[in-house]
């Protein structure tokens, strides 16, 4: 004690009017933690989880100025809750509930004990100051909607800018959560020597992370745009300089950064280090 049980699964609700894309659904995915604590420790545990949820939002790339806490008044809380905080997010369609954090007291285990006749009290062998020797554990419950979280991440990451006289759309996903960490591409797919070298580079980068994509379809600009749209933070291009056309650039590649579009010339080892630093 304390200890927690985490689960994720499907939930269903009789939603009359599903709307706002994946925000309000009849079938949804839900994550929650049942965190058991002593009655004397609930306030400290509640505060720790409150801070952790803010850190989680930050790790997902949600701007802190768009994440708000609503202290739910007693008349609006569930009957078993002594304290509830709703975490709200500024979606494009307005400020809406994102996650919840509730102090459920001993309601859950007390209800199970009463219904089953099984003793569910915890015997505290080493009570701290203010703790009881024997008690029914109290529960802190962080509850997070998966679909709403994904929608908040996408809304936060969506960007449009002007690049080369054209409007570019991209997802500024945090590298840690980007589904593809980098894309490797030969400058020309009809040059076997470039293709072979690019496969070697990709194999090296996959030692850092397995989600290293390959794309040789279309021109290099279109490949960049495709990766921008799915939030890939880095694009790596193998060209003739990699093969030694310019001797001082032999065994280097071009690393393109998604958000700025800037490119730099690096060795494969340096590229691997950049990717590793971004996703750790």
PDB file of C-alpha atoms in Angstrom:
ATOM      1  CA  UNK A   1       0.000   0.000   0.000  1.00  0.00           C
ATOM      2  CA  UNK A   2      -0.293   2.136  -1.974  1.00  0.00           C
ATOM      3  CA  UNK A   3      -0.764   0.096  -5.148  1.00  0.00           C
ATOM      4  CA  UNK A   4      -2.648   0.544  -8.380  1.00  0.00           C
ATOM      5  CA  UNK A   5      -4.460  -1.407 -11.074  1.00  0.00           C
ATOM      6  CA  UNK A   6      -4.639   0.036 -14.600  1.00  0.00           C
ATOM      7  CA  UNK A   7      -6.942  -1.083 -17.380  1.00  0.00           C
ATOM      8  CA  UNK A   8      -8.091  -0.050 -20.827  1.00  0.00           C
ATOM      9  CA  UNK A   9     -11.233  -1.211 -22.575  1.00  0.00           C
ATOM     10  CA  UNK A  10     -14.390  -0.392 -24.449  1.00  0.00           C
ATOM     11  CA  UNK A  11     -17.285   1.523 -22.948  1.00  0.00           C
ATOM     12  CA  UNK A  12     -20.720   2.234 -24.367  1.00  0.00           C
ATOM     13  CA  UNK A  13     -23.254   4.971 -23.816  1.00  0.00           C
ATOM     14  CA  UNK A  14     -26.723   5.728 -25.114  1.00  0.00           C
ATOM     15  CA  UNK A  15     -25.589   8.815 -26.997  1.00  0.00           C
ATOM     16  CA  UNK A  16     -28.544  10.413 -28.753  1.00  0.00           C
ATOM     17  CA  UNK A  17     -26.487  12.679 -30.999  1.00  0.00           C
ATOM     18  CA  UNK A  18     -22.875  11.574 -31.617  1.00  0.00           C
ATOM     19  CA  UNK A  19     -20.984  14.615 -32.856  1.00  0.00           C
ATOM     20  CA  UNK A  20     -17.722  16.578 -33.006  1.00  0.00           C
ATOM     21  CA  UNK A  21     -15.830  13.870 -34.890  1.00  0.00           C
ATOM     22  CA  UNK A  22     -14.585  11.342 -32.289  1.00  0.00           C
ATOM     23  CA  UNK A  23     -15.351  13.475 -29.234  1.00  0.00           C
ATOM     24  CA  UNK A  24     -18.841  12.161 -28.511  1.00  0.00           C
ATOM     25  CA  UNK A  25     -19.348   8.509 -29.435  1.00  0.00           C
ATOM     26  CA  UNK A  26     -21.640   5.603 -28.653  1.00  0.00           C
ATOM     27  CA  UNK A  27     -18.665   3.227 -28.482  1.00  0.00           C
ATOM     28  CA  UNK A  28     -15.508   4.599 -26.923  1.00  0.00           C
ATOM     29  CA  UNK A  29     -12.196   3.505 -25.426  1.00  0.00           C
ATOM     30  CA  UNK A  30     -11.497   4.288 -21.798  1.00  0.00           C
ATOM     31  CA  UNK A  31      -8.358   4.125 -19.649  1.00  0.00           C
ATOM     32  CA  UNK A  32      -8.433   4.239 -15.877  1.00  0.00           C
ATOM     33  CA  UNK A  33      -6.355   3.531 -12.809  1.00  0.00           C
ATOM     34  CA  UNK A  34      -7.713   2.350  -9.476  1.00  0.00           C
ATOM     35  CA  UNK A  35      -5.061   3.558  -7.029  1.00  0.00           C
ATOM     36  CA  UNK A  36      -5.507   2.218  -3.492  1.00  0.00           C
ATOM     37  CA  UNK A  37      -4.263   4.258  -0.535  1.00  0.00           C
ATOM     38  CA  UNK A  38      -4.787   4.554   3.199  1.00  0.00           C
ATOM     39  CA  UNK A  39      -7.487   7.002   4.328  1.00  0.00           C
ATOM     40  CA  UNK A  40      -4.794   9.258   5.803  1.00  0.00           C
ATOM     41  CA  UNK A  41      -2.836   9.431   2.526  1.00  0.00           C
ATOM     42  CA  UNK A  42      -5.556  10.257   0.018  1.00  0.00           C
ATOM     43  CA  UNK A  43      -4.860  13.996  -0.231  1.00  0.00           C
ATOM     44  CA  UNK A  44      -1.168  13.484  -0.982  1.00  0.00           C
ATOM     45  CA  UNK A  45      -1.941  10.757  -3.527  1.00  0.00           C
ATOM     46  CA  UNK A  46      -4.613  12.899  -5.168  1.00  0.00           C
ATOM     47  CA  UNK A  47      -2.167  15.781  -5.569  1.00  0.00           C
ATOM     48  CA  UNK A  48       0.501  13.465  -7.000  1.00  0.00           C
ATOM     49  CA  UNK A  49      -1.920  12.147  -9.610  1.00  0.00           C
ATOM     50  CA  UNK A  50      -3.054  15.669 -10.462  1.00  0.00           C
ATOM     51  CA  UNK A  51       0.555  16.626 -11.235  1.00  0.00           C
ATOM     52  CA  UNK A  52       1.159  13.405 -13.168  1.00  0.00           C
ATOM     53  CA  UNK A  53      -1.824  14.090 -15.396  1.00  0.00           C
ATOM     54  CA  UNK A  54      -0.439  17.524 -16.245  1.00  0.00           C
ATOM     55  CA  UNK A  55       2.931  15.929 -17.043  1.00  0.00           C
ATOM     56  CA  UNK A  56       1.177  13.392 -19.260  1.00  0.00           C
ATOM     57  CA  UNK A  57      -0.603  16.184 -21.124  1.00  0.00           C
ATOM     58  CA  UNK A  58       2.723  17.937 -21.632  1.00  0.00           C
ATOM     59  CA  UNK A  59       4.358  14.728 -22.905  1.00  0.00           C
ATOM     60  CA  UNK A  60       1.549  14.357 -25.440  1.00  0.00           C
ATOM     61  CA  UNK A  61       2.227  17.850 -26.733  1.00  0.00           C
ATOM     62  CA  UNK A  62      -0.943  19.450 -25.360  1.00  0.00           C
ATOM     63  CA  UNK A  63      -0.286  23.168 -24.723  1.00  0.00           C
ATOM     64  CA  UNK A  64      -0.633  23.845 -20.998  1.00  0.00           C
ATOM     65  CA  UNK A  65      -2.586  27.027 -21.718  1.00  0.00           C
ATOM     66  CA  UNK A  66      -5.266  24.846 -23.347  1.00  0.00           C
ATOM     67  CA  UNK A  67      -5.553  22.434 -20.398  1.00  0.00           C
ATOM     68  CA  UNK A  68      -7.748  23.603 -17.519  1.00  0.00           C
ATOM     69  CA  UNK A  69      -8.839  22.215 -14.165  1.00  0.00           C
ATOM     70  CA  UNK A  70     -12.437  22.391 -13.032  1.00  0.00           C
ATOM     71  CA  UNK A  71     -13.046  21.650  -9.363  1.00  0.00           C
ATOM     72  CA  UNK A  72     -16.397  19.875  -9.472  1.00  0.00           C
ATOM     73  CA  UNK A  73     -18.779  21.159  -6.764  1.00  0.00           C
ATOM     74  CA  UNK A  74     -20.345  18.698  -4.340  1.00  0.00           C
ATOM     75  CA  UNK A  75     -23.787  18.898  -5.936  1.00  0.00           C
ATOM     76  CA  UNK A  76     -22.358  17.819  -9.313  1.00  0.00           C
ATOM     77  CA  UNK A  77     -20.103  15.017  -8.083  1.00  0.00           C
ATOM     78  CA  UNK A  78     -20.986  11.331  -8.028  1.00  0.00           C
ATOM     79  CA  UNK A  79     -22.452  10.324  -4.669  1.00  0.00           C
ATOM     80  CA  UNK A  80     -19.356   8.310  -3.716  1.00  0.00           C
ATOM     81  CA  UNK A  81     -16.857  11.063  -4.555  1.00  0.00           C
ATOM     82  CA  UNK A  82     -15.424  13.411  -1.943  1.00  0.00           C
ATOM     83  CA  UNK A  83     -13.390  15.337  -4.529  1.00  0.00           C
ATOM     84  CA  UNK A  84     -13.359  15.400  -8.326  1.00  0.00           C
ATOM     85  CA  UNK A  85     -11.346  17.452 -10.801  1.00  0.00           C
ATOM     86  CA  UNK A  86     -12.314  17.585 -14.458  1.00  0.00           C
ATOM     87  CA  UNK A  87      -9.440  18.276 -16.819  1.00  0.00           C
ATOM     88  CA  UNK A  88     -10.829  20.319 -19.695  1.00  0.00           C
ATOM     89  CA  UNK A  89      -9.262  21.070 -23.064  1.00  0.00           C
ATOM     90  CA  UNK A  90      -9.783  23.866 -25.559  1.00  0.00           C
ATOM     91  CA  UNK A  91     -10.934  21.919 -28.606  1.00  0.00           C
ATOM     92  CA  UNK A  92     -11.621  23.733 -31.902  1.00  0.00           C
ATOM     93  CA  UNK A  93     -15.337  23.493 -31.034  1.00  0.00           C
ATOM     94  CA  UNK A  94     -14.944  24.808 -27.481  1.00  0.00           C
ATOM     95  CA  UNK A  95     -13.732  23.890 -24.005  1.00  0.00           C
ATOM     96  CA  UNK A  96     -14.798  20.342 -23.191  1.00  0.00           C
ATOM     97  CA  UNK A  97     -14.008  17.639 -20.652  1.00  0.00           C
ATOM     98  CA  UNK A  98     -10.895  15.605 -21.447  1.00  0.00           C
ATOM     99  CA  UNK A  99     -10.060  13.555 -18.337  1.00  0.00           C
ATOM    100  CA  UNK A 100     -11.266  13.119 -14.784  1.00  0.00           C
ATOM    101  CA  UNK A 101      -9.625  12.586 -11.399  1.00  0.00           C
ATOM    102  CA  UNK A 102     -11.823  11.388  -8.546  1.00  0.00           C
ATOM    103  CA  UNK A 103     -11.397  10.468  -4.889  1.00  0.00           C
ATOM    104  CA  UNK A 104     -13.862   7.594  -4.459  1.00  0.00           C
ATOM    105  CA  UNK A 105     -13.231   7.040  -0.696  1.00  0.00           C
ATOM    106  CA  UNK A 106     -13.763   3.390   0.338  1.00  0.00           C
ATOM    107  CA  UNK A 107     -17.002   3.069  -1.639  1.00  0.00           C
ATOM    108  CA  UNK A 108     -15.783   0.385  -4.061  1.00  0.00           C
ATOM    109  CA  UNK A 109     -14.281  -2.123  -1.648  1.00  0.00           C
ATOM    110  CA  UNK A 110     -16.926  -1.479   1.017  1.00  0.00           C
ATOM    111  CA  UNK A 111     -19.668  -2.204  -1.532  1.00  0.00           C
ATOM    112  CA  UNK A 112     -17.931  -5.422  -2.648  1.00  0.00           C
ATOM    113  CA  UNK A 113     -17.415  -6.513   0.963  1.00  0.00           C
ATOM    114  CA  UNK A 114     -21.054  -5.883   1.854  1.00  0.00           C
ATOM    115  CA  UNK A 115     -22.322  -7.762  -1.203  1.00  0.00           C
ATOM    116  CA  UNK A 116     -19.933 -10.719  -0.991  1.00  0.00           C
ATOM    117  CA  UNK A 117     -19.520 -11.059   2.738  1.00  0.00           C
ATOM    118  CA  UNK A 118     -15.741 -11.196   2.224  1.00  0.00           C
ATOM    119  CA  UNK A 119     -13.477  -9.146   4.466  1.00  0.00           C
ATOM    120  CA  UNK A 120     -11.557  -6.678   2.281  1.00  0.00           C
ATOM    121  CA  UNK A 121      -9.876  -4.608   4.977  1.00  0.00           C
ATOM    122  CA  UNK A 122      -6.119  -4.063   4.798  1.00  0.00           C
ATOM    123  CA  UNK A 123      -3.938  -4.904   7.802  1.00  0.00           C
ATOM    124  CA  UNK A 124      -1.222  -2.274   8.083  1.00  0.00           C
ATOM    125  CA  UNK A 125       1.811  -3.981   9.627  1.00  0.00           C
ATOM    126  CA  UNK A 126       3.811  -0.739   9.870  1.00  0.00           C
ATOM    127  CA  UNK A 127       1.417   2.180  10.316  1.00  0.00           C
ATOM    128  CA  UNK A 128       2.809   5.655   9.749  1.00  0.00           C
ATOM    129  CA  UNK A 129       1.758   8.786  11.627  1.00  0.00           C
ATOM    130  CA  UNK A 130      -1.971   9.289  11.228  1.00  0.00           C
ATOM    131  CA  UNK A 131      -2.608   5.860   9.677  1.00  0.00           C
ATOM    132  CA  UNK A 132      -4.853   3.184  11.095  1.00  0.00           C
ATOM    133  CA  UNK A 133      -3.754  -0.365  11.865  1.00  0.00           C
ATOM    134  CA  UNK A 134      -6.620  -1.824   9.859  1.00  0.00           C
ATOM    135  CA  UNK A 135      -8.679  -0.079   7.195  1.00  0.00           C
ATOM    136  CA  UNK A 136     -10.590  -0.495   3.963  1.00  0.00           C
ATOM    137  CA  UNK A 137      -8.397   1.026   1.225  1.00  0.00           C
ATOM    138  CA  UNK A 138      -9.586   4.238  -0.371  1.00  0.00           C
ATOM    139  CA  UNK A 139      -9.392   4.788  -4.128  1.00  0.00           C
ATOM    140  CA  UNK A 140      -7.987   7.590  -6.263  1.00  0.00           C
ATOM    141  CA  UNK A 141      -9.248   7.167  -9.840  1.00  0.00           C
ATOM    142  CA  UNK A 142      -7.690   8.910 -12.848  1.00  0.00           C
ATOM    143  CA  UNK A 143      -9.967   8.308 -15.843  1.00  0.00           C
ATOM    144  CA  UNK A 144      -8.933   9.137 -19.412  1.00  0.00           C
ATOM    145  CA  UNK A 145     -10.885   8.861 -22.646  1.00  0.00           C
ATOM    146  CA  UNK A 146      -8.635   7.507 -25.412  1.00  0.00           C
ATOM    147  CA  UNK A 147     -10.631   8.965 -28.303  1.00  0.00           C
ATOM    148  CA  UNK A 148     -10.847  12.416 -26.751  1.00  0.00           C
ATOM    149  CA  UNK A 149      -7.139  12.321 -25.974  1.00  0.00           C
ATOM    150  CA  UNK A 150      -6.271  11.438 -29.576  1.00  0.00           C
ATOM    151  CA  UNK A 151      -8.517  14.244 -30.815  1.00  0.00           C
ATOM    152  CA  UNK A 152      -6.815  16.724 -28.474  1.00  0.00           C
ATOM    153  CA  UNK A 153      -3.375  15.599 -29.680  1.00  0.00           C
ATOM    154  CA  UNK A 154      -4.353  15.955 -33.345  1.00  0.00           C
ATOM    155  CA  UNK A 155      -5.973  19.348 -32.783  1.00  0.00           C
ATOM    156  CA  UNK A 156      -2.860  20.579 -30.963  1.00  0.00           C
ATOM    157  CA  UNK A 157      -0.450  19.246 -33.583  1.00  0.00           C
ATOM    158  CA  UNK A 158      -2.231  20.452 -36.738  1.00  0.00           C
ATOM    159  CA  UNK A 159      -0.296  23.148 -38.559  1.00  0.00           C
ATOM    160  CA  UNK A 160      -0.423  25.026 -41.837  1.00  0.00           C
ATOM    161  CA  UNK A 161       2.358  27.207 -43.198  1.00  0.00           C
ATOM    162  CA  UNK A 162       3.744  28.562 -46.449  1.00  0.00           C
ATOM    163  CA  UNK A 163       6.665  26.634 -47.875  1.00  0.00           C
ATOM    164  CA  UNK A 164       7.960  27.255 -51.373  1.00  0.00           C
ATOM    165  CA  UNK A 165       4.928  29.346 -52.252  1.00  0.00           C
ATOM    166  CA  UNK A 166       2.501  26.553 -51.336  1.00  0.00           C
ATOM    167  CA  UNK A 167       0.401  25.874 -48.260  1.00  0.00           C
ATOM    168  CA  UNK A 168       1.932  22.990 -46.360  1.00  0.00           C
ATOM    169  CA  UNK A 169      -0.070  20.910 -43.879  1.00  0.00           C
ATOM    170  CA  UNK A 170       1.790  19.002 -41.188  1.00  0.00           C
ATOM    171  CA  UNK A 171       1.374  17.452 -37.754  1.00  0.00           C
ATOM    172  CA  UNK A 172       3.822  18.833 -35.197  1.00  0.00           C
ATOM    173  CA  UNK A 173       3.653  15.682 -33.071  1.00  0.00           C
ATOM    174  CA  UNK A 174       6.100  15.248 -30.235  1.00  0.00           C
ATOM    175  CA  UNK A 175       8.744  12.811 -31.563  1.00  0.00           C
ATOM    176  CA  UNK A 176       8.063  10.489 -28.625  1.00  0.00           C
ATOM    177  CA  UNK A 177       4.513   9.823 -29.827  1.00  0.00           C
ATOM    178  CA  UNK A 178       4.988  10.172 -33.593  1.00  0.00           C
ATOM    179  CA  UNK A 179       4.029   6.801 -35.154  1.00  0.00           C
ATOM    180  CA  UNK A 180       6.996   7.032 -37.554  1.00  0.00           C
ATOM    181  CA  UNK A 181      10.233   8.379 -36.099  1.00  0.00           C
ATOM    182  CA  UNK A 182      12.063   8.932 -39.394  1.00  0.00           C
ATOM    183  CA  UNK A 183      11.785   8.183 -43.101  1.00  0.00           C
ATOM    184  CA  UNK A 184      14.744   7.061 -45.210  1.00  0.00           C
ATOM    185  CA  UNK A 185      14.744   7.648 -48.941  1.00  0.00           C
ATOM    186  CA  UNK A 186      17.130   7.373 -51.892  1.00  0.00           C
ATOM    187  CA  UNK A 187      17.233  10.554 -53.948  1.00  0.00           C
ATOM    188  CA  UNK A 188      16.415   8.501 -57.065  1.00  0.00           C
ATOM    189  CA  UNK A 189      14.815   5.065 -56.943  1.00  0.00           C
ATOM    190  CA  UNK A 190      16.164   4.060 -60.370  1.00  0.00           C
ATOM    191  CA  UNK A 191      19.769   4.199 -59.179  1.00  0.00           C
ATOM    192  CA  UNK A 192      20.597   0.823 -57.578  1.00  0.00           C
ATOM    193  CA  UNK A 193      23.649   2.176 -55.785  1.00  0.00           C
ATOM    194  CA  UNK A 194      21.543   4.844 -54.036  1.00  0.00           C
ATOM    195  CA  UNK A 195      18.820   2.344 -53.143  1.00  0.00           C
ATOM    196  CA  UNK A 196      21.336  -0.123 -51.710  1.00  0.00           C
ATOM    197  CA  UNK A 197      23.013   2.553 -49.605  1.00  0.00           C
ATOM    198  CA  UNK A 198      19.665   3.891 -48.383  1.00  0.00           C
ATOM    199  CA  UNK A 199      18.667   0.407 -47.194  1.00  0.00           C
ATOM    200  CA  UNK A 200      21.958   0.209 -45.290  1.00  0.00           C
ATOM    201  CA  UNK A 201      21.259   3.564 -43.635  1.00  0.00           C
ATOM    202  CA  UNK A 202      17.735   2.488 -42.689  1.00  0.00           C
ATOM    203  CA  UNK A 203      19.056  -0.722 -41.156  1.00  0.00           C
ATOM    204  CA  UNK A 204      21.410   1.321 -38.972  1.00  0.00           C
ATOM    205  CA  UNK A 205      18.670   3.709 -37.861  1.00  0.00           C
ATOM    206  CA  UNK A 206      16.308   0.829 -37.035  1.00  0.00           C
ATOM    207  CA  UNK A 207      18.781  -0.093 -34.303  1.00  0.00           C
ATOM    208  CA  UNK A 208      17.668   3.119 -32.589  1.00  0.00           C
ATOM    209  CA  UNK A 209      13.933   2.519 -33.125  1.00  0.00           C
ATOM    210  CA  UNK A 210      12.007   0.054 -35.323  1.00  0.00           C
ATOM    211  CA  UNK A 211       9.595   2.716 -36.667  1.00  0.00           C
ATOM    212  CA  UNK A 212      11.876   3.924 -39.463  1.00  0.00           C
ATOM    213  CA  UNK A 213       9.901   4.149 -42.707  1.00  0.00           C
ATOM    214  CA  UNK A 214      10.973   3.704 -46.323  1.00  0.00           C
ATOM    215  CA  UNK A 215       9.618   5.824 -49.181  1.00  0.00           C
ATOM    216  CA  UNK A 216      10.905   5.972 -52.754  1.00  0.00           C
ATOM    217  CA  UNK A 217       7.643   6.848 -54.506  1.00  0.00           C
ATOM    218  CA  UNK A 218       7.487  10.121 -56.423  1.00  0.00           C
ATOM    219  CA  UNK A 219       9.912  12.997 -56.189  1.00  0.00           C
ATOM    220  CA  UNK A 220      11.649  13.910 -52.961  1.00  0.00           C
ATOM    221  CA  UNK A 221       9.395  16.908 -52.319  1.00  0.00           C
ATOM    222  CA  UNK A 222       6.247  14.778 -52.414  1.00  0.00           C
ATOM    223  CA  UNK A 223       7.848  12.268 -50.087  1.00  0.00           C
ATOM    224  CA  UNK A 224       8.584  15.034 -47.601  1.00  0.00           C
ATOM    225  CA  UNK A 225       4.981  16.263 -47.765  1.00  0.00           C
ATOM    226  CA  UNK A 226       3.580  12.801 -47.114  1.00  0.00           C
ATOM    227  CA  UNK A 227       5.725  12.434 -44.026  1.00  0.00           C
ATOM    228  CA  UNK A 228       4.812  15.951 -42.856  1.00  0.00           C
ATOM    229  CA  UNK A 229       1.127  15.031 -42.963  1.00  0.00           C
ATOM    230  CA  UNK A 230       1.571  12.019 -40.657  1.00  0.00           C
ATOM    231  CA  UNK A 231       3.888  13.849 -38.265  1.00  0.00           C
ATOM    232  CA  UNK A 232       7.217  12.154 -39.040  1.00  0.00           C
ATOM    233  CA  UNK A 233       9.798  14.402 -37.337  1.00  0.00           C
ATOM    234  CA  UNK A 234      12.807  13.506 -39.525  1.00  0.00           C
ATOM    235  CA  UNK A 235      13.455  12.629 -43.164  1.00  0.00           C
ATOM    236  CA  UNK A 236      16.800  11.172 -44.230  1.00  0.00           C
ATOM    237  CA  UNK A 237      17.906  11.327 -47.869  1.00  0.00           C
ATOM    238  CA  UNK A 238      20.746   9.369 -49.438  1.00  0.00           C
ATOM    239  CA  UNK A 239      22.193  11.114 -52.503  1.00  0.00           C
ATOM    240  CA  UNK A 240      25.272  10.987 -54.707  1.00  0.00           C
ATOM    241  CA  UNK A 241      27.331  12.916 -52.161  1.00  0.00           C
ATOM    242  CA  UNK A 242      26.666  10.041 -49.754  1.00  0.00           C
ATOM    243  CA  UNK A 243      28.428   7.785 -52.249  1.00  0.00           C
ATOM    244  CA  UNK A 244      31.403  10.131 -52.508  1.00  0.00           C
ATOM    245  CA  UNK A 245      30.654  12.361 -55.513  1.00  0.00           C
ATOM    246  CA  UNK A 246      31.875  15.153 -53.251  1.00  0.00           C
ATOM    247  CA  UNK A 247      34.718  13.445 -51.369  1.00  0.00           C
ATOM    248  CA  UNK A 248      34.416  15.449 -48.150  1.00  0.00           C
ATOM    249  CA  UNK A 249      30.701  14.536 -47.916  1.00  0.00           C
ATOM    250  CA  UNK A 250      31.129  10.795 -48.407  1.00  0.00           C
ATOM    251  CA  UNK A 251      29.037   8.686 -46.000  1.00  0.00           C
ATOM    252  CA  UNK A 252      26.943  11.697 -44.955  1.00  0.00           C
ATOM    253  CA  UNK A 253      23.206  12.105 -45.541  1.00  0.00           C
ATOM    254  CA  UNK A 254      20.705  14.941 -45.579  1.00  0.00           C
ATOM    255  CA  UNK A 255      18.578  15.232 -42.437  1.00  0.00           C
ATOM    256  CA  UNK A 256      15.394  17.273 -42.897  1.00  0.00           C
ATOM    257  CA  UNK A 257      13.457  18.621 -39.918  1.00  0.00           C
ATOM    258  CA  UNK A 258       9.676  18.493 -40.189  1.00  0.00           C
ATOM    259  CA  UNK A 259       8.651  21.681 -38.397  1.00  0.00           C
ATOM    260  CA  UNK A 260      11.129  24.085 -39.980  1.00  0.00           C
ATOM    261  CA  UNK A 261      11.846  22.269 -43.230  1.00  0.00           C
ATOM    262  CA  UNK A 262      15.536  22.985 -42.641  1.00  0.00           C
ATOM    263  CA  UNK A 263      18.150  20.484 -43.779  1.00  0.00           C
ATOM    264  CA  UNK A 264      21.617  19.648 -42.551  1.00  0.00           C
ATOM    265  CA  UNK A 265      24.399  17.317 -43.568  1.00  0.00           C
ATOM    266  CA  UNK A 266      25.314  14.669 -41.004  1.00  0.00           C
ATOM    267  CA  UNK A 267      26.890  11.266 -40.696  1.00  0.00           C
ATOM    268  CA  UNK A 268      24.577   8.320 -40.098  1.00  0.00           C
ATOM    269  CA  UNK A 269      25.869   8.053 -36.528  1.00  0.00           C
ATOM    270  CA  UNK A 270      24.990  11.710 -35.932  1.00  0.00           C
ATOM    271  CA  UNK A 271      21.503  11.182 -37.369  1.00  0.00           C
ATOM    272  CA  UNK A 272      21.006   8.180 -35.091  1.00  0.00           C
ATOM    273  CA  UNK A 273      22.041  10.294 -32.105  1.00  0.00           C
ATOM    274  CA  UNK A 274      19.570  13.038 -33.079  1.00  0.00           C
ATOM    275  CA  UNK A 275      16.699  10.574 -33.341  1.00  0.00           C
ATOM    276  CA  UNK A 276      17.620   8.894 -30.055  1.00  0.00           C
ATOM    277  CA  UNK A 277      17.778  12.225 -28.223  1.00  0.00           C
ATOM    278  CA  UNK A 278      14.405  13.301 -29.626  1.00  0.00           C
ATOM    279  CA  UNK A 279      12.491  10.195 -28.600  1.00  0.00           C
ATOM    280  CA  UNK A 280      14.039   9.438 -25.212  1.00  0.00           C
TER     281      UNK A 280
END
